[in-house]
């Protein structure tokens, strides 16, 4: 009951982040740590994409993706367990496989890996890049490939939490103030309306007004 009373007594109160979390995720003092993490992570993505971009099995026929999916959806004889643990995900992969979607999906994977890697190394939109990388890691793991995917997805999660400062030693130092976020427009969003002759936040002329 004392715990319940404490909950009700503190209802509406705003709790701040722990000092360590504020230091790691909101302070540029630790930007060097995120530089190491994102460069390592970006290198892994670039290395994974480097052999795919000039391989016709990835960039033309999609054969590499097709073979990967075929191995993933194969159900072995008992007592062996299938590579994909969830039936709904196996059905999803089989749908893509039977529809021949491996042709364009292979290109998407190769280009996405390379793009995410470059963005992380350069420190450009680190939060978005880390999320995209983690999403790919999640799919690889769901398809039964472990490798270093668990480590990469944990680092990506940390970079997402540190999105405001992870790219401070990188392009985000200038990109974030310029572009901003959906909830906090940057300098470009403020400048463009002025460039069109409408001050930001001003109302547009209504039809039928005075000429």
mmCIF file with all atom_site columns, N, CA and C in Angstrom, residues 178-202:
data_model
loop_
_atom_site.group_PDB
_atom_site.id
_atom_site.type_symbol
_atom_site.label_atom_id
_atom_site.label_alt_id
_atom_site.label_comp_id
_atom_site.label_asym_id
_atom_site.label_entity_id
_atom_site.label_seq_id
_atom_site.pdbx_PDB_ins_code
_atom_site.Cartn_x
_atom_site.Cartn_y
_atom_site.Cartn_z
_atom_site.occupancy
_atom_site.B_iso_or_equiv
_atom_site.pdbx_formal_charge
_atom_site.auth_seq_id
_atom_site.auth_comp_id
_atom_site.auth_asym_id
_atom_site.auth_atom_id
_atom_site.pdbx_PDB_model_num
ATOM 1  N N  . UNK A 1 178 ? 20.422 22.770 -38.828 1.00 0.00 ? 178 UNK A N  1
ATOM 2  C CA . UNK A 1 178 ? 19.895 23.267 -40.104 1.00 0.00 ? 178 UNK A CA 1
ATOM 3  C C  . UNK A 1 178 ? 18.563 22.633 -40.465 1.00 0.00 ? 178 UNK A C  1
ATOM 4  N N  . UNK A 1 179 ? 18.478 21.322 -40.351 1.00 0.00 ? 179 UNK A N  1
ATOM 5  C CA . UNK A 1 179 ? 17.271 20.594 -40.759 1.00 0.00 ? 179 UNK A CA 1
ATOM 6  C C  . UNK A 1 179 ? 16.239 20.549 -39.640 1.00 0.00 ? 179 UNK A C  1
ATOM 7  N N  . UNK A 1 180 ? 16.713 20.345 -38.401 1.00 0.00 ? 180 UNK A N  1
ATOM 8  C CA . UNK A 1 180 ? 15.801 20.257 -37.273 1.00 0.00 ? 180 UNK A CA 1
ATOM 9  C C  . UNK A 1 180 ? 15.097 18.917 -37.196 1.00 0.00 ? 180 UNK A C  1
ATOM 10 N N  . UNK A 1 181 ? 13.996 18.885 -36.487 1.00 0.00 ? 181 UNK A N  1
ATOM 11 C CA . UNK A 1 181 ? 13.185 17.682 -36.313 1.00 0.00 ? 181 UNK A CA 1
ATOM 12 C C  . UNK A 1 181 ? 11.721 18.042 -36.573 1.00 0.00 ? 181 UNK A C  1
ATOM 13 N N  . UNK A 1 182 ? 10.853 17.039 -36.716 1.00 0.00 ? 182 UNK A N  1
ATOM 14 C CA . UNK A 1 182 ? 9.425  17.358 -36.913 1.00 0.00 ? 182 UNK A CA 1
ATOM 15 C C  . UNK A 1 182 ? 8.834  18.191 -35.784 1.00 0.00 ? 182 UNK A C  1
ATOM 16 N N  . UNK A 1 183 ? 9.353  18.044 -34.562 1.00 0.00 ? 183 UNK A N  1
ATOM 17 C CA . UNK A 1 183 ? 8.811  18.783 -33.434 1.00 0.00 ? 183 UNK A CA 1
ATOM 18 C C  . UNK A 1 183 ? 9.609  20.062 -33.130 1.00 0.00 ? 183 UNK A C  1
ATOM 19 N N  . UNK A 1 184 ? 10.729 20.262 -33.791 1.00 0.00 ? 184 UNK A N  1
ATOM 20 C CA . UNK A 1 184 ? 11.538 21.466 -33.609 1.00 0.00 ? 184 UNK A CA 1
ATOM 21 C C  . UNK A 1 184 ? 12.208 21.826 -34.930 1.00 0.00 ? 184 UNK A C  1
ATOM 22 N N  . UNK A 1 185 ? 11.545 22.617 -35.763 1.00 0.00 ? 185 UNK A N  1
ATOM 23 C CA . UNK A 1 185 ? 12.093 22.947 -37.080 1.00 0.00 ? 185 UNK A CA 1
ATOM 24 C C  . UNK A 1 185 ? 13.447 23.631 -36.979 1.00 0.00 ? 185 UNK A C  1
ATOM 25 N N  . UNK A 1 186 ? 14.300 23.330 -37.964 1.00 0.00 ? 186 UNK A N  1
ATOM 26 C CA . UNK A 1 186 ? 15.625 23.928 -37.994 1.00 0.00 ? 186 UNK A CA 1
ATOM 27 C C  . UNK A 1 186 ? 15.653 25.220 -38.770 1.00 0.00 ? 186 UNK A C  1
ATOM 28 N N  . UNK A 1 187 ? 16.859 25.697 -39.033 1.00 0.00 ? 187 UNK A N  1
ATOM 29 C CA . UNK A 1 187 ? 17.027 26.989 -39.697 1.00 0.00 ? 187 UNK A CA 1
ATOM 30 C C  . UNK A 1 187 ? 16.458 26.981 -41.107 1.00 0.00 ? 187 UNK A C  1
ATOM 31 N N  . UNK A 1 188 ? 16.562 25.847 -41.795 1.00 0.00 ? 188 UNK A N  1
ATOM 32 C CA . UNK A 1 188 ? 16.052 25.782 -43.168 1.00 0.00 ? 188 UNK A CA 1
ATOM 33 C C  . UNK A 1 188 ? 14.540 25.947 -43.189 1.00 0.00 ? 188 UNK A C  1
ATOM 34 N N  . UNK A 1 189 ? 13.856 25.278 -42.250 1.00 0.00 ? 189 UNK A N  1
ATOM 35 C CA . UNK A 1 189 ? 12.392 25.371 -42.191 1.00 0.00 ? 189 UNK A CA 1
ATOM 36 C C  . UNK A 1 189 ? 11.941 26.791 -41.882 1.00 0.00 ? 189 UNK A C  1
ATOM 37 N N  . UNK A 1 190 ? 12.749 27.539 -41.150 1.00 0.00 ? 190 UNK A N  1
ATOM 38 C CA . UNK A 1 190 ? 12.411 28.929 -40.839 1.00 0.00 ? 190 UNK A CA 1
ATOM 39 C C  . UNK A 1 190 ? 12.748 29.839 -42.011 1.00 0.00 ? 190 UNK A C  1
ATOM 40 N N  . UNK A 1 191 ? 13.821 29.516 -42.717 1.00 0.00 ? 191 UNK A N  1
ATOM 41 C CA . UNK A 1 191 ? 14.306 30.385 -43.782 1.00 0.00 ? 191 UNK A CA 1
ATOM 42 C C  . UNK A 1 191 ? 13.464 30.279 -45.054 1.00 0.00 ? 191 UNK A C  1
ATOM 43 N N  . UNK A 1 192 ? 13.003 29.072 -45.394 1.00 0.00 ? 192 UNK A N  1
ATOM 44 C CA . UNK A 1 192 ? 12.275 28.880 -46.643 1.00 0.00 ? 192 UNK A CA 1
ATOM 45 C C  . UNK A 1 192 ? 11.008 29.725 -46.754 1.00 0.00 ? 192 UNK A C  1
ATOM 46 N N  . UNK A 1 193 ? 10.156 29.806 -45.716 1.00 0.00 ? 193 UNK A N  1
ATOM 47 C CA . UNK A 1 193 ? 8.981  30.681 -45.840 1.00 0.00 ? 193 UNK A CA 1
ATOM 48 C C  . UNK A 1 193 ? 9.357  32.137 -46.081 1.00 0.00 ? 193 UNK A C  1
ATOM 49 N N  . UNK A 1 194 ? 10.434 32.576 -45.458 1.00 0.00 ? 194 UNK A N  1
ATOM 50 C CA . UNK A 1 194 ? 10.870 33.951 -45.660 1.00 0.00 ? 194 UNK A CA 1
ATOM 51 C C  . UNK A 1 194 ? 11.361 34.148 -47.094 1.00 0.00 ? 194 UNK A C  1
ATOM 52 N N  . UNK A 1 195 ? 11.997 33.085 -47.629 1.00 0.00 ? 195 UNK A N  1
ATOM 53 C CA . UNK A 1 195 ? 12.482 33.169 -49.006 1.00 0.00 ? 195 UNK A CA 1
ATOM 54 C C  . UNK A 1 195 ? 11.323 33.296 -49.986 1.00 0.00 ? 195 UNK A C  1
ATOM 55 N N  . UNK A 1 196 ? 10.183 32.706 -49.645 1.00 0.00 ? 196 UNK A N  1
ATOM 56 C CA . UNK A 1 196 ? 8.996  32.796 -50.496 1.00 0.00 ? 196 UNK A CA 1
ATOM 57 C C  . UNK A 1 196 ? 8.188  34.060 -50.233 1.00 0.00 ? 196 UNK A C  1
ATOM 58 N N  . UNK A 1 197 ? 8.670  34.880 -49.311 1.00 0.00 ? 197 UNK A N  1
ATOM 59 C CA . UNK A 1 197 ? 7.994  36.141 -49.029 1.00 0.00 ? 197 UNK A CA 1
ATOM 60 C C  . UNK A 1 197 ? 6.929  36.048 -47.978 1.00 0.00 ? 197 UNK A C  1
ATOM 61 N N  . UNK A 1 198 ? 6.866  34.915 -47.254 1.00 0.00 ? 198 UNK A N  1
ATOM 62 C CA . UNK A 1 198 ? 5.883  34.761 -46.181 1.00 0.00 ? 198 UNK A CA 1
ATOM 63 C C  . UNK A 1 198 ? 6.630  34.520 -44.892 1.00 0.00 ? 198 UNK A C  1
ATOM 64 N N  . UNK A 1 199 ? 6.536  35.403 -43.935 1.00 0.00 ? 199 UNK A N  1
ATOM 65 C CA . UNK A 1 199 ? 7.208  35.188 -42.652 1.00 0.00 ? 199 UNK A CA 1
ATOM 66 C C  . UNK A 1 199 ? 6.719  33.906 -42.010 1.00 0.00 ? 199 UNK A C  1
ATOM 67 N N  . UNK A 1 200 ? 7.626  33.189 -41.347 1.00 0.00 ? 200 UNK A N  1
ATOM 68 C CA . UNK A 1 200 ? 7.241  31.925 -40.717 1.00 0.00 ? 200 UNK A CA 1
ATOM 69 C C  . UNK A 1 200 ? 6.130  32.112 -39.715 1.00 0.00 ? 200 UNK A C  1
ATOM 70 N N  . UNK A 1 201 ? 5.117  31.290 -39.835 1.00 0.00 ? 201 UNK A N  1
ATOM 71 C CA . UNK A 1 201 ? 3.992  31.356 -38.912 1.00 0.00 ? 201 UNK A CA 1
ATOM 72 C C  . UNK A 1 201 ? 2.919  32.338 -39.342 1.00 0.00 ? 201 UNK A C  1
ATOM 73 N N  . UNK A 1 202 ? 3.172  33.107 -40.396 1.00 0.00 ? 202 UNK A N  1
ATOM 74 C CA . UNK A 1 202 ? 2.175  34.078 -40.845 1.00 0.00 ? 202 UNK A CA 1
ATOM 75 C C  . UNK A 1 202 ? 1.059  33.406 -41.605 1.00 0.00 ? 202 UNK A C  1
#
